[in-house]
Amino acid sequence: MNDVRIAGVGLTPFGRQPERTGRDLFAEAALAAREEAGVARDAYEALHYGNFMGSLAERQGHQGPLMAEAAGLDCPATRHESACASAGVAVRQAVHAIRAGEHDVVLAGGMERMTNLPTTEVTESLAIAADELFEVRAGMTFPGAYALMARAYFEEYGGSREDLAHVAVKNHANAVPNEYAQYRREITVAEAMESQPVATPLHLFDACPITDGASAVVLVSDDYAEEHGLDAPVAVTGSGQGGDNLALQDRDALARTPAADAAAEAAYADAGVAPDDVDVAEVHDCFTIAEVMALESLGLFEEGEAISAAREGETTRDGDLPVNLSGGLKAKGHPVGATGGAQIVEMTKLLRGDHANSDALSDPRVGVTHNAGGTVASAVVHVLEVVE
């Protein structure tokens, strides 16, 4: 089985960019990744691309070949859709192709354009990641769904809105030096607590923003990297994916995310590492409660213990396990089809030491990314390691 190296990464700034097209956004990220990798154009054998709502936001289907063209490539291209986990799935499929020996060079990533639509239309578009028959028709939105999950967590394990506010404060602070982040300003616990209610117990600062952006990663086989003298010190050593029932009412429990449990278990086994080996994590904090549940699914905290991690400083930049040094979805932004790829970009830079927040880490060797779709009916976890 071929090892998979990360030869180049690229991002657009995340934020409101309604005047830009989706192809323009992905071209920027893809060309940046290609330039960093230094791989010849004709060496690319495939594009794996994530996008969720492009057929609604831009009335554009069949985006795979369109984005290959935007990236300046002439190769087979596939669009992957798994709600907010679309780019994570795209990266995972690219990893599989290289490991299988089918390809040596693959471009992976994703894009979402959202702010060209009114907020109400974005909310309705995102809602199609839920069960249309039994949730959407009843008025379910994702703030409401995650509010139900938060209430279930509080009932089962304890915790408070103030605990969640500390997650938001942490991630906003991490976003300040990140040039790609949407919200580069700090907030206080009081601001988070006093912000507008969205769906009890979640308030405005518990939620990620609506975001435009794109991500791209050049993945190559270990043999190709060595033969061509590529500077690619970070490898994807583990990949896992899990699933769960789509609708919340069909789940065994609302306070845990079994899809992420399964994805994490598979990724760790694939990489031959354990949660205790992880130095840094980028997790899918679409809402503050989502970060809490992600950390427990990743085995980084026991059940019911992650709720206090930010408040106690365990997951801050100065803590024992820094989480979401990028700012996370909460403050960096969440262009849903691009997020899973963006997590790989941020983690690669953190492990290489060229991230804006790399000074928070001391010789990191192992990082984990956690990308979730919907209310975590789908999840993808990747383990990245420094291998030089």
mmCIF file of C-alpha atoms in Angstrom:
data_model
loop_
_atom_site.group_PDB
_atom_site.id
_atom_site.type_symbol
_atom_site.label_atom_id
_atom_site.label_comp_id
_atom_site.label_asym_id
_atom_site.label_seq_id
_atom_site.Cartn_x
_atom_site.Cartn_y
_atom_site.Cartn_z
ATOM 1 C CA MET A 1 0.000 0.000 0.000
ATOM 2 C CA ASN A 2 1.353 3.406 -1.009
ATOM 3 C CA ASP A 3 1.799 6.105 1.624
ATOM 4 C CA VAL A 4 0.109 9.396 0.804
ATOM 5 C CA ARG A 5 2.053 12.641 1.104
ATOM 6 C CA ILE A 6 0.653 16.169 1.068
ATOM 7 C CA ALA A 7 2.691 18.015 -1.548
ATOM 8 C CA GLY A 8 0.802 21.316 -1.611
ATOM 9 C CA VAL A 9 -2.151 23.095 -0.035
ATOM 10 C CA GLY A 10 -4.250 26.112 -0.962
ATOM 11 C CA LEU A 11 -7.098 28.185 0.480
ATOM 12 C CA THR A 12 -9.080 31.239 -0.395
ATOM 13 C CA PRO A 13 -9.865 33.729 2.330
ATOM 14 C CA PHE A 14 -13.112 32.672 4.001
ATOM 15 C CA GLY A 15 -15.936 35.192 4.279
ATOM 16 C CA ARG A 16 -18.554 37.107 2.309
ATOM 17 C CA GLN A 17 -17.616 37.124 -1.371
ATOM 18 C CA PRO A 18 -20.986 37.171 -3.174
ATOM 19 C CA GLU A 19 -19.533 38.754 -6.301
ATOM 20 C CA ARG A 20 -17.267 35.761 -6.971
ATOM 21 C CA THR A 21 -18.337 32.591 -8.764
ATOM 22 C CA GLY A 22 -17.729 29.132 -7.459
ATOM 23 C CA ARG A 23 -15.290 28.318 -10.226
ATOM 24 C CA ASP A 24 -13.328 31.474 -9.445
ATOM 25 C CA LEU A 25 -13.070 30.518 -5.766
ATOM 26 C CA PHE A 26 -11.935 26.960 -6.467
ATOM 27 C CA ALA A 27 -9.451 28.123 -9.094
ATOM 28 C CA GLU A 28 -7.735 30.328 -6.510
ATOM 29 C CA ALA A 29 -7.349 27.521 -3.998
ATOM 30 C CA ALA A 30 -6.378 24.900 -6.571
ATOM 31 C CA LEU A 31 -3.773 27.033 -8.285
ATOM 32 C CA ALA A 32 -2.239 27.948 -4.927
ATOM 33 C CA ALA A 33 -1.974 24.261 -4.004
ATOM 34 C CA ARG A 34 -0.541 23.393 -7.403
ATOM 35 C CA GLU A 35 2.039 26.162 -7.181
ATOM 36 C CA GLU A 36 3.147 25.041 -3.735
ATOM 37 C CA ALA A 37 3.397 21.416 -4.839
ATOM 38 C CA GLY A 38 5.416 22.149 -7.964
ATOM 39 C CA VAL A 39 3.972 19.139 -9.783
ATOM 40 C CA ALA A 40 3.693 19.267 -13.570
ATOM 41 C CA ARG A 41 0.186 19.861 -14.936
ATOM 42 C CA ASP A 42 0.156 16.647 -16.963
ATOM 43 C CA ALA A 43 1.006 14.565 -13.875
ATOM 44 C CA TYR A 44 -2.432 15.064 -12.305
ATOM 45 C CA GLU A 45 -4.519 11.947 -12.797
ATOM 46 C CA ALA A 46 -7.779 12.862 -11.043
ATOM 47 C CA LEU A 47 -9.718 15.528 -9.177
ATOM 48 C CA HIS A 48 -11.894 14.648 -6.194
ATOM 49 C CA TYR A 49 -14.031 17.658 -5.354
ATOM 50 C CA GLY A 50 -16.563 18.345 -2.595
ATOM 51 C CA ASN A 51 -19.631 20.563 -2.949
ATOM 52 C CA PHE A 52 -23.008 20.478 -1.235
ATOM 53 C CA MET A 53 -25.394 23.180 -2.422
ATOM 54 C CA GLY A 54 -23.978 24.420 -5.724
ATOM 55 C CA SER A 55 -27.010 23.218 -7.650
ATOM 56 C CA LEU A 56 -29.114 25.502 -5.439
ATOM 57 C CA ALA A 57 -26.799 28.476 -4.878
ATOM 58 C CA GLU A 58 -25.523 28.701 -8.463
ATOM 59 C CA ARG A 59 -27.931 26.405 -10.309
ATOM 60 C CA GLN A 60 -24.846 24.500 -11.385
ATOM 61 C CA GLY A 61 -24.695 20.743 -11.396
ATOM 62 C CA HIS A 62 -21.992 18.532 -12.948
ATOM 63 C CA GLN A 63 -19.335 20.539 -11.193
ATOM 64 C CA GLY A 64 -16.510 18.002 -11.373
ATOM 65 C CA PRO A 65 -15.279 18.737 -14.900
ATOM 66 C CA LEU A 66 -16.049 22.439 -14.458
ATOM 67 C CA MET A 67 -13.728 22.644 -11.469
ATOM 68 C CA ALA A 68 -11.028 20.592 -13.156
ATOM 69 C CA GLU A 69 -11.072 23.176 -15.923
ATOM 70 C CA ALA A 70 -10.961 25.991 -13.370
ATOM 71 C CA ALA A 71 -7.952 24.331 -11.751
ATOM 72 C CA GLY A 72 -6.187 24.172 -15.106
ATOM 73 C CA LEU A 73 -6.305 20.385 -15.289
ATOM 74 C CA ASP A 74 -7.268 17.873 -17.944
ATOM 75 C CA CYS A 75 -8.182 14.771 -15.964
ATOM 76 C CA PRO A 76 -11.200 12.799 -14.745
ATOM 77 C CA ALA A 77 -13.103 14.709 -12.056
ATOM 78 C CA THR A 78 -15.725 13.614 -9.558
ATOM 79 C CA ARG A 79 -17.951 15.744 -7.350
ATOM 80 C CA HIS A 80 -18.664 14.267 -3.907
ATOM 81 C CA GLU A 81 -21.695 15.277 -1.823
ATOM 82 C CA SER A 82 -22.001 14.351 1.839
ATOM 83 C CA ALA A 83 -23.437 17.591 3.213
ATOM 84 C CA CYS A 84 -20.823 19.446 5.281
ATOM 85 C CA ALA A 85 -18.489 16.427 5.044
ATOM 86 C CA SER A 86 -18.278 16.645 1.242
ATOM 87 C CA ALA A 87 -14.627 17.714 1.039
ATOM 88 C CA GLY A 88 -13.604 15.255 3.741
ATOM 89 C CA VAL A 89 -15.095 12.470 1.637
ATOM 90 C CA ALA A 90 -13.329 13.866 -1.449
ATOM 91 C CA VAL A 91 -9.967 13.774 0.324
ATOM 92 C CA ARG A 92 -10.659 10.258 1.573
ATOM 93 C CA GLN A 93 -11.423 9.009 -1.938
ATOM 94 C CA ALA A 94 -8.238 10.600 -3.236
ATOM 95 C CA VAL A 95 -6.276 8.862 -0.480
ATOM 96 C CA HIS A 96 -7.883 5.542 -1.434
ATOM 97 C CA ALA A 97 -6.960 5.995 -5.105
ATOM 98 C CA ILE A 98 -3.306 6.598 -4.305
ATOM 99 C CA ARG A 99 -3.093 3.804 -1.775
ATOM 100 C CA ALA A 100 -4.618 1.388 -4.266
ATOM 101 C CA GLY A 101 -1.898 2.236 -6.758
ATOM 102 C CA GLU A 102 -4.406 3.633 -9.239
ATOM 103 C CA HIS A 103 -2.922 7.141 -9.137
ATOM 104 C CA ASP A 104 0.247 8.878 -8.029
ATOM 105 C CA VAL A 105 -0.964 12.499 -8.137
ATOM 106 C CA VAL A 106 -4.481 13.659 -7.220
ATOM 107 C CA LEU A 107 -5.986 17.060 -6.494
ATOM 108 C CA ALA A 108 -8.674 17.075 -3.778
ATOM 109 C CA GLY A 109 -10.689 19.791 -2.080
ATOM 110 C CA GLY A 110 -13.976 21.585 -2.250
ATOM 111 C CA MET A 111 -15.895 24.836 -2.607
ATOM 112 C CA GLU A 112 -19.071 26.475 -1.450
ATOM 113 C CA ARG A 113 -20.635 29.758 -2.494
ATOM 114 C CA MET A 114 -23.368 30.790 -0.076
ATOM 115 C CA THR A 115 -23.576 34.536 0.568
ATOM 116 C CA ASN A 116 -25.057 35.315 -2.852
ATOM 117 C CA LEU A 117 -28.318 33.982 -1.390
ATOM 118 C CA PRO A 118 -30.445 35.613 1.326
ATOM 119 C CA THR A 119 -29.982 34.074 4.765
ATOM 120 C CA THR A 120 -33.418 32.466 4.670
ATOM 121 C CA GLU A 121 -32.594 30.696 1.406
ATOM 122 C CA VAL A 122 -29.237 29.518 2.759
ATOM 123 C CA THR A 123 -31.000 28.080 5.812
ATOM 124 C CA GLU A 124 -33.514 26.291 3.593
ATOM 125 C CA SER A 125 -30.752 25.005 1.319
ATOM 126 C CA LEU A 126 -28.707 23.651 4.212
ATOM 127 C CA ALA A 127 -31.809 21.977 5.628
ATOM 128 C CA ILE A 128 -31.905 19.481 2.776
ATOM 129 C CA ALA A 129 -29.068 17.675 4.576
ATOM 130 C CA ALA A 130 -31.734 16.638 7.108
ATOM 131 C CA ASP A 131 -34.609 14.207 6.571
ATOM 132 C CA GLU A 132 -36.956 16.060 4.211
ATOM 133 C CA LEU A 133 -39.976 13.929 5.006
ATOM 134 C CA PHE A 134 -39.753 13.744 8.785
ATOM 135 C CA GLU A 135 -37.626 16.750 9.792
ATOM 136 C CA VAL A 136 -37.630 19.486 7.172
ATOM 137 C CA ARG A 137 -41.386 19.431 6.617
ATOM 138 C CA ALA A 138 -41.850 19.793 10.361
ATOM 139 C CA GLY A 139 -39.738 22.974 10.336
ATOM 140 C CA MET A 140 -36.433 21.544 11.509
ATOM 141 C CA THR A 141 -33.339 23.663 10.850
ATOM 142 C CA PHE A 142 -29.791 22.882 11.902
ATOM 143 C CA PRO A 143 -29.666 25.438 14.716
ATOM 144 C CA GLY A 144 -32.770 23.742 16.094
ATOM 145 C CA ALA A 145 -31.312 20.270 15.614
ATOM 146 C CA TYR A 146 -28.059 21.087 17.372
ATOM 147 C CA ALA A 147 -30.020 22.810 20.132
ATOM 148 C CA LEU A 148 -31.792 19.493 20.727
ATOM 149 C CA MET A 149 -28.422 17.746 20.835
ATOM 150 C CA ALA A 150 -27.075 20.328 23.288
ATOM 151 C CA ARG A 151 -30.091 19.939 25.556
ATOM 152 C CA ALA A 152 -29.713 16.159 25.476
ATOM 153 C CA TYR A 153 -26.020 16.491 26.337
ATOM 154 C CA PHE A 154 -26.724 18.817 29.275
ATOM 155 C CA GLU A 155 -29.401 16.459 30.561
ATOM 156 C CA GLU A 156 -27.155 13.407 30.366
ATOM 157 C CA TYR A 157 -23.782 14.823 31.382
ATOM 158 C CA GLY A 158 -24.326 18.302 32.785
ATOM 159 C CA GLY A 159 -22.770 21.505 31.513
ATOM 160 C CA SER A 160 -23.977 25.019 30.855
ATOM 161 C CA ARG A 161 -24.231 27.768 28.277
ATOM 162 C CA GLU A 162 -21.152 29.326 29.863
ATOM 163 C CA ASP A 163 -19.132 26.204 29.039
ATOM 164 C CA LEU A 164 -20.173 26.600 25.401
ATOM 165 C CA ALA A 165 -19.331 30.318 25.496
ATOM 166 C CA HIS A 166 -15.738 29.423 26.381
ATOM 167 C CA VAL A 167 -15.539 27.294 23.212
ATOM 168 C CA ALA A 168 -16.596 30.308 21.132
ATOM 169 C CA VAL A 169 -14.162 32.635 22.920
ATOM 170 C CA LYS A 170 -11.291 30.188 22.336
ATOM 171 C CA ASN A 171 -11.956 29.785 18.647
ATOM 172 C CA HIS A 172 -12.402 33.502 18.013
ATOM 173 C CA ALA A 173 -9.046 34.139 19.702
ATOM 174 C CA ASN A 174 -7.407 31.510 17.494
ATOM 175 C CA ALA A 175 -8.821 33.126 14.352
ATOM 176 C CA VAL A 176 -7.268 36.544 14.994
ATOM 177 C CA PRO A 177 -3.849 35.830 13.418
ATOM 178 C CA ASN A 178 -5.250 33.558 10.677
ATOM 179 C CA GLU A 179 -5.284 35.560 7.451
ATOM 180 C CA TYR A 180 -7.888 33.214 5.935
ATOM 181 C CA ALA A 181 -10.425 33.528 8.776
ATOM 182 C CA GLN A 182 -13.785 35.231 8.392
ATOM 183 C CA TYR A 183 -13.995 36.706 11.900
ATOM 184 C CA ARG A 184 -10.586 37.886 13.073
ATOM 185 C CA ARG A 185 -11.696 39.452 16.327
ATOM 186 C CA GLU A 186 -11.832 38.288 19.899
ATOM 187 C CA ILE A 187 -15.038 38.057 21.895
ATOM 188 C CA THR A 188 -15.655 37.739 25.623
ATOM 189 C CA VAL A 189 -17.644 35.193 27.542
ATOM 190 C CA ALA A 190 -20.085 37.936 28.433
ATOM 191 C CA GLU A 191 -20.580 38.848 24.755
ATOM 192 C CA ALA A 192 -21.224 35.221 23.883
ATOM 193 C CA MET A 193 -23.651 34.773 26.750
ATOM 194 C CA GLU A 194 -25.544 37.968 25.956
ATOM 195 C CA SER A 195 -25.745 37.466 22.187
ATOM 196 C CA GLN A 196 -29.081 36.927 20.497
ATOM 197 C CA PRO A 197 -30.792 33.576 21.179
ATOM 198 C CA VAL A 198 -31.058 31.350 18.111
ATOM 199 C CA ALA A 199 -32.448 28.067 19.445
ATOM 200 C CA THR A 200 -32.303 27.442 23.185
ATOM 201 C CA PRO A 201 -29.697 26.888 24.577
ATOM 202 C CA LEU A 202 -27.715 28.092 21.548
ATOM 203 C CA HIS A 203 -27.122 31.787 20.931
ATOM 204 C CA LEU A 204 -25.621 33.685 17.997
ATOM 205 C CA PHE A 205 -22.018 33.183 19.071
ATOM 206 C CA ASP A 206 -22.574 29.441 19.385
ATOM 207 C CA ALA A 207 -23.111 29.212 15.613
ATOM 208 C CA CYS A 208 -20.722 29.314 12.688
ATOM 209 C CA PRO A 209 -21.281 31.963 9.990
ATOM 210 C CA ILE A 210 -22.459 31.688 6.394
ATOM 211 C CA THR A 211 -19.304 31.624 4.299
ATOM 212 C CA ASP A 212 -17.882 31.553 0.782
ATOM 213 C CA GLY A 213 -14.577 29.806 0.200
ATOM 214 C CA ALA A 214 -12.574 26.976 -1.306
ATOM 215 C CA SER A 215 -9.813 24.564 -0.335
ATOM 216 C CA ALA A 216 -7.416 22.349 -2.264
ATOM 217 C CA VAL A 217 -4.793 19.723 -1.452
ATOM 218 C CA VAL A 218 -2.280 18.034 -3.753
ATOM 219 C CA LEU A 219 -1.823 14.430 -2.688
ATOM 220 C CA VAL A 220 0.969 12.250 -4.062
ATOM 221 C CA SER A 221 2.284 8.775 -3.457
ATOM 222 C CA ASP A 222 5.381 8.397 -1.321
ATOM 223 C CA ASP A 223 7.232 6.937 -4.320
ATOM 224 C CA TYR A 224 6.312 9.906 -6.504
ATOM 225 C CA ALA A 225 7.430 12.379 -3.847
ATOM 226 C CA GLU A 226 10.774 10.641 -3.501
ATOM 227 C CA GLU A 227 11.358 10.241 -7.243
ATOM 228 C CA HIS A 228 10.643 13.918 -7.915
ATOM 229 C CA GLY A 229 12.340 15.362 -4.868
ATOM 230 C CA LEU A 230 9.167 16.937 -3.474
ATOM 231 C CA ASP A 231 9.213 18.674 -0.115
ATOM 232 C CA ALA A 232 6.278 16.857 1.467
ATOM 233 C CA PRO A 233 6.989 16.154 5.137
ATOM 234 C CA VAL A 234 3.357 15.569 6.146
ATOM 235 C CA ALA A 235 1.456 12.409 5.252
ATOM 236 C CA VAL A 236 -2.123 11.220 5.584
ATOM 237 C CA THR A 237 -1.530 8.050 7.582
ATOM 238 C CA GLY A 238 -5.091 7.287 8.648
ATOM 239 C CA SER A 239 -8.547 7.697 7.159
ATOM 240 C CA GLY A 240 -11.917 6.632 8.495
ATOM 241 C CA GLN A 241 -15.565 7.217 7.717
ATOM 242 C CA GLY A 242 -18.725 6.507 9.676
ATOM 243 C CA GLY A 243 -22.471 6.841 9.288
ATOM 244 C CA ASP A 244 -25.661 7.063 11.333
ATOM 245 C CA ASN A 245 -29.404 7.344 10.790
ATOM 246 C CA LEU A 246 -30.218 10.608 9.048
ATOM 247 C CA ALA A 247 -33.054 11.849 11.262
ATOM 248 C CA LEU A 248 -32.480 12.637 14.926
ATOM 249 C CA GLN A 249 -35.606 10.766 16.005
ATOM 250 C CA ASP A 250 -34.130 7.584 14.565
ATOM 251 C CA ARG A 251 -30.927 7.811 16.637
ATOM 252 C CA ASP A 252 -30.289 5.741 19.748
ATOM 253 C CA ALA A 253 -29.016 8.855 21.557
ATOM 254 C CA LEU A 254 -28.652 12.567 20.840
ATOM 255 C CA ALA A 255 -25.749 13.319 23.170
ATOM 256 C CA ARG A 256 -23.201 11.293 21.214
ATOM 257 C CA THR A 257 -22.173 10.974 17.574
ATOM 258 C CA PRO A 258 -21.653 7.287 16.681
ATOM 259 C CA ALA A 259 -20.697 8.111 13.074
ATOM 260 C CA ALA A 260 -17.706 10.062 14.355
ATOM 261 C CA ASP A 261 -16.924 7.303 16.883
ATOM 262 C CA ALA A 262 -16.647 4.819 14.013
ATOM 263 C CA ALA A 263 -14.675 7.180 11.766
ATOM 264 C CA ALA A 264 -12.180 7.925 14.523
ATOM 265 C CA GLU A 265 -11.729 4.275 15.464
ATOM 266 C CA ALA A 266 -11.056 3.376 11.826
ATOM 267 C CA ALA A 267 -8.655 6.286 11.255
ATOM 268 C CA TYR A 268 -6.616 5.544 14.371
ATOM 269 C CA ALA A 269 -6.396 1.853 13.497
ATOM 270 C CA ASP A 270 -5.408 2.728 9.946
ATOM 271 C CA ALA A 271 -2.609 4.994 11.155
ATOM 272 C CA GLY A 272 -1.521 2.755 13.999
ATOM 273 C CA VAL A 273 -1.897 5.524 16.579
ATOM 274 C CA ALA A 274 -4.083 6.144 19.615
ATOM 275 C CA PRO A 275 -5.882 9.254 20.883
ATOM 276 C CA ASP A 276 -3.062 9.793 23.391
ATOM 277 C CA ASP A 277 -0.662 10.278 20.457
ATOM 278 C CA VAL A 278 -2.567 13.290 19.093
ATOM 279 C CA ASP A 279 -0.838 16.657 19.515
ATOM 280 C CA VAL A 280 -3.400 18.938 17.858
ATOM 281 C CA ALA A 281 -6.931 18.661 16.439
ATOM 282 C CA GLU A 282 -9.150 20.488 13.957
ATOM 283 C CA VAL A 283 -12.774 19.520 14.562
ATOM 284 C CA HIS A 284 -16.147 20.316 13.025
ATOM 285 C CA ASP A 285 -17.521 23.012 15.349
ATOM 286 C CA CYS A 286 -20.484 24.164 13.262
ATOM 287 C CA PHE A 287 -21.995 24.873 16.677
ATOM 288 C CA THR A 288 -20.103 25.016 19.955
ATOM 289 C CA ILE A 289 -21.759 21.842 21.216
ATOM 290 C CA ALA A 290 -20.481 20.069 18.090
ATOM 291 C CA GLU A 291 -16.879 20.659 19.178
ATOM 292 C CA VAL A 292 -17.642 19.104 22.556
ATOM 293 C CA MET A 293 -19.171 15.976 21.050
ATOM 294 C CA ALA A 294 -16.406 15.717 18.445
ATOM 295 C CA LEU A 295 -13.693 15.663 21.095
ATOM 296 C CA GLU A 296 -15.420 12.830 22.888
ATOM 297 C CA SER A 297 -15.980 10.840 19.694
ATOM 298 C CA LEU A 298 -12.298 11.245 18.863
ATOM 299 C CA GLY A 299 -11.432 9.683 22.226
ATOM 300 C CA LEU A 300 -9.569 12.803 23.291
ATOM 301 C CA PHE A 301 -11.904 13.155 26.285
ATOM 302 C CA GLU A 302 -14.127 10.703 28.115
ATOM 303 C CA GLU A 303 -17.899 10.942 27.748
ATOM 304 C CA GLY A 304 -19.199 14.025 29.521
ATOM 305 C CA GLU A 305 -15.752 15.552 30.096
ATOM 306 C CA ALA A 306 -15.159 17.671 26.985
ATOM 307 C CA ILE A 307 -17.837 20.186 27.973
ATOM 308 C CA SER A 308 -15.448 21.875 30.422
ATOM 309 C CA ALA A 309 -12.275 21.540 28.329
ATOM 310 C CA ALA A 310 -12.229 25.070 26.898
ATOM 311 C CA ARG A 311 -13.253 26.680 30.187
ATOM 312 C CA GLU A 312 -10.463 24.847 32.001
ATOM 313 C CA GLY A 313 -7.908 25.775 29.337
ATOM 314 C CA GLU A 314 -7.215 22.231 28.179
ATOM 315 C CA THR A 315 -8.032 22.954 24.507
ATOM 316 C CA THR A 316 -6.835 26.561 24.255
ATOM 317 C CA ARG A 317 -3.662 27.461 22.361
ATOM 318 C CA ASP A 318 -1.724 27.184 25.635
ATOM 319 C CA GLY A 319 -3.446 23.993 26.727
ATOM 320 C CA ASP A 320 -2.274 20.399 26.637
ATOM 321 C CA LEU A 321 -4.321 19.710 23.487
ATOM 322 C CA PRO A 322 -4.900 22.774 21.287
ATOM 323 C CA VAL A 323 -8.132 22.439 19.309
ATOM 324 C CA ASN A 324 -9.140 24.493 16.278
ATOM 325 C CA LEU A 325 -6.070 26.694 16.116
ATOM 326 C CA SER A 326 -7.425 27.844 12.743
ATOM 327 C CA GLY A 327 -10.404 29.419 14.490
ATOM 328 C CA GLY A 328 -12.555 26.450 13.566
ATOM 329 C CA LEU A 329 -15.783 26.686 11.643
ATOM 330 C CA LYS A 330 -16.977 28.991 14.408
ATOM 331 C CA ALA A 331 -14.648 31.894 13.540
ATOM 332 C CA LYS A 332 -12.666 30.883 10.460
ATOM 333 C CA GLY A 333 -15.949 30.212 8.669
ATOM 334 C CA HIS A 334 -17.807 27.291 7.144
ATOM 335 C CA PRO A 335 -18.180 27.126 3.346
ATOM 336 C CA VAL A 336 -19.730 23.717 3.770
ATOM 337 C CA GLY A 337 -18.362 21.947 0.695
ATOM 338 C CA ALA A 338 -14.831 23.206 1.357
ATOM 339 C CA THR A 339 -14.505 22.684 5.111
ATOM 340 C CA GLY A 340 -13.096 19.147 5.171
ATOM 341 C CA GLY A 341 -10.340 20.145 2.770
ATOM 342 C CA ALA A 342 -9.661 23.347 4.695
ATOM 343 C CA GLN A 343 -9.082 21.311 7.848
ATOM 344 C CA ILE A 344 -6.418 19.306 6.010
ATOM 345 C CA VAL A 345 -4.802 22.539 4.788
ATOM 346 C CA GLU A 346 -4.715 24.057 8.268
ATOM 347 C CA MET A 347 -3.413 20.859 9.884
ATOM 348 C CA THR A 348 -0.694 20.463 7.260
ATOM 349 C CA LYS A 349 0.560 23.974 7.977
ATOM 350 C CA LEU A 350 0.400 23.413 11.732
ATOM 351 C CA LEU A 351 2.488 20.244 11.458
ATOM 352 C CA ARG A 352 4.950 21.856 9.016
ATOM 353 C CA GLY A 353 5.367 24.850 11.307
ATOM 354 C CA ASP A 354 4.292 27.545 8.820
ATOM 355 C CA HIS A 355 0.833 28.286 10.233
ATOM 356 C CA ALA A 356 0.041 31.603 11.908
ATOM 357 C CA ASN A 357 -0.534 29.696 15.158
ATOM 358 C CA SER A 358 2.328 27.214 14.864
ATOM 359 C CA ASP A 359 4.029 28.887 17.826
ATOM 360 C CA ALA A 360 1.347 27.338 20.036
ATOM 361 C CA LEU A 361 2.823 23.888 19.359
ATOM 362 C CA SER A 362 6.096 22.309 20.413
ATOM 363 C CA ASP A 363 7.354 19.801 17.842
ATOM 364 C CA PRO A 364 3.927 18.398 16.883
ATOM 365 C CA ARG A 365 4.025 15.026 15.160
ATOM 366 C CA VAL A 366 0.405 13.823 14.983
ATOM 367 C CA GLY A 367 -2.733 15.780 14.106
ATOM 368 C CA VAL A 368 -6.330 14.707 13.614
ATOM 369 C CA THR A 369 -9.122 16.291 11.552
ATOM 370 C CA HIS A 370 -12.826 15.643 12.094
ATOM 371 C CA ASN A 371 -15.377 16.597 9.416
ATOM 372 C CA ALA A 372 -19.107 15.970 9.897
ATOM 373 C CA GLY A 373 -22.176 16.058 7.669
ATOM 374 C CA GLY A 374 -25.573 17.270 8.864
ATOM 375 C CA THR A 375 -26.191 16.304 12.481
ATOM 376 C CA VAL A 376 -23.242 13.898 12.112
ATOM 377 C CA ALA A 377 -25.120 11.331 10.082
ATOM 378 C CA SER A 378 -21.833 11.148 8.196
ATOM 379 C CA ALA A 379 -18.317 11.764 9.475
ATOM 380 C CA VAL A 380 -14.772 11.577 8.133
ATOM 381 C CA VAL A 381 -11.645 11.539 10.283
ATOM 382 C CA HIS A 382 -8.088 11.811 9.028
ATOM 383 C CA VAL A 383 -4.797 11.344 10.861
ATOM 384 C CA LEU A 384 -1.880 13.416 9.599
ATOM 385 C CA GLU A 385 1.709 12.815 10.676
ATOM 386 C CA VAL A 386 5.130 14.313 10.156
ATOM 387 C CA VAL A 387 7.036 11.529 8.414
ATOM 388 C CA GLU A 388 10.392 13.014 7.441
#
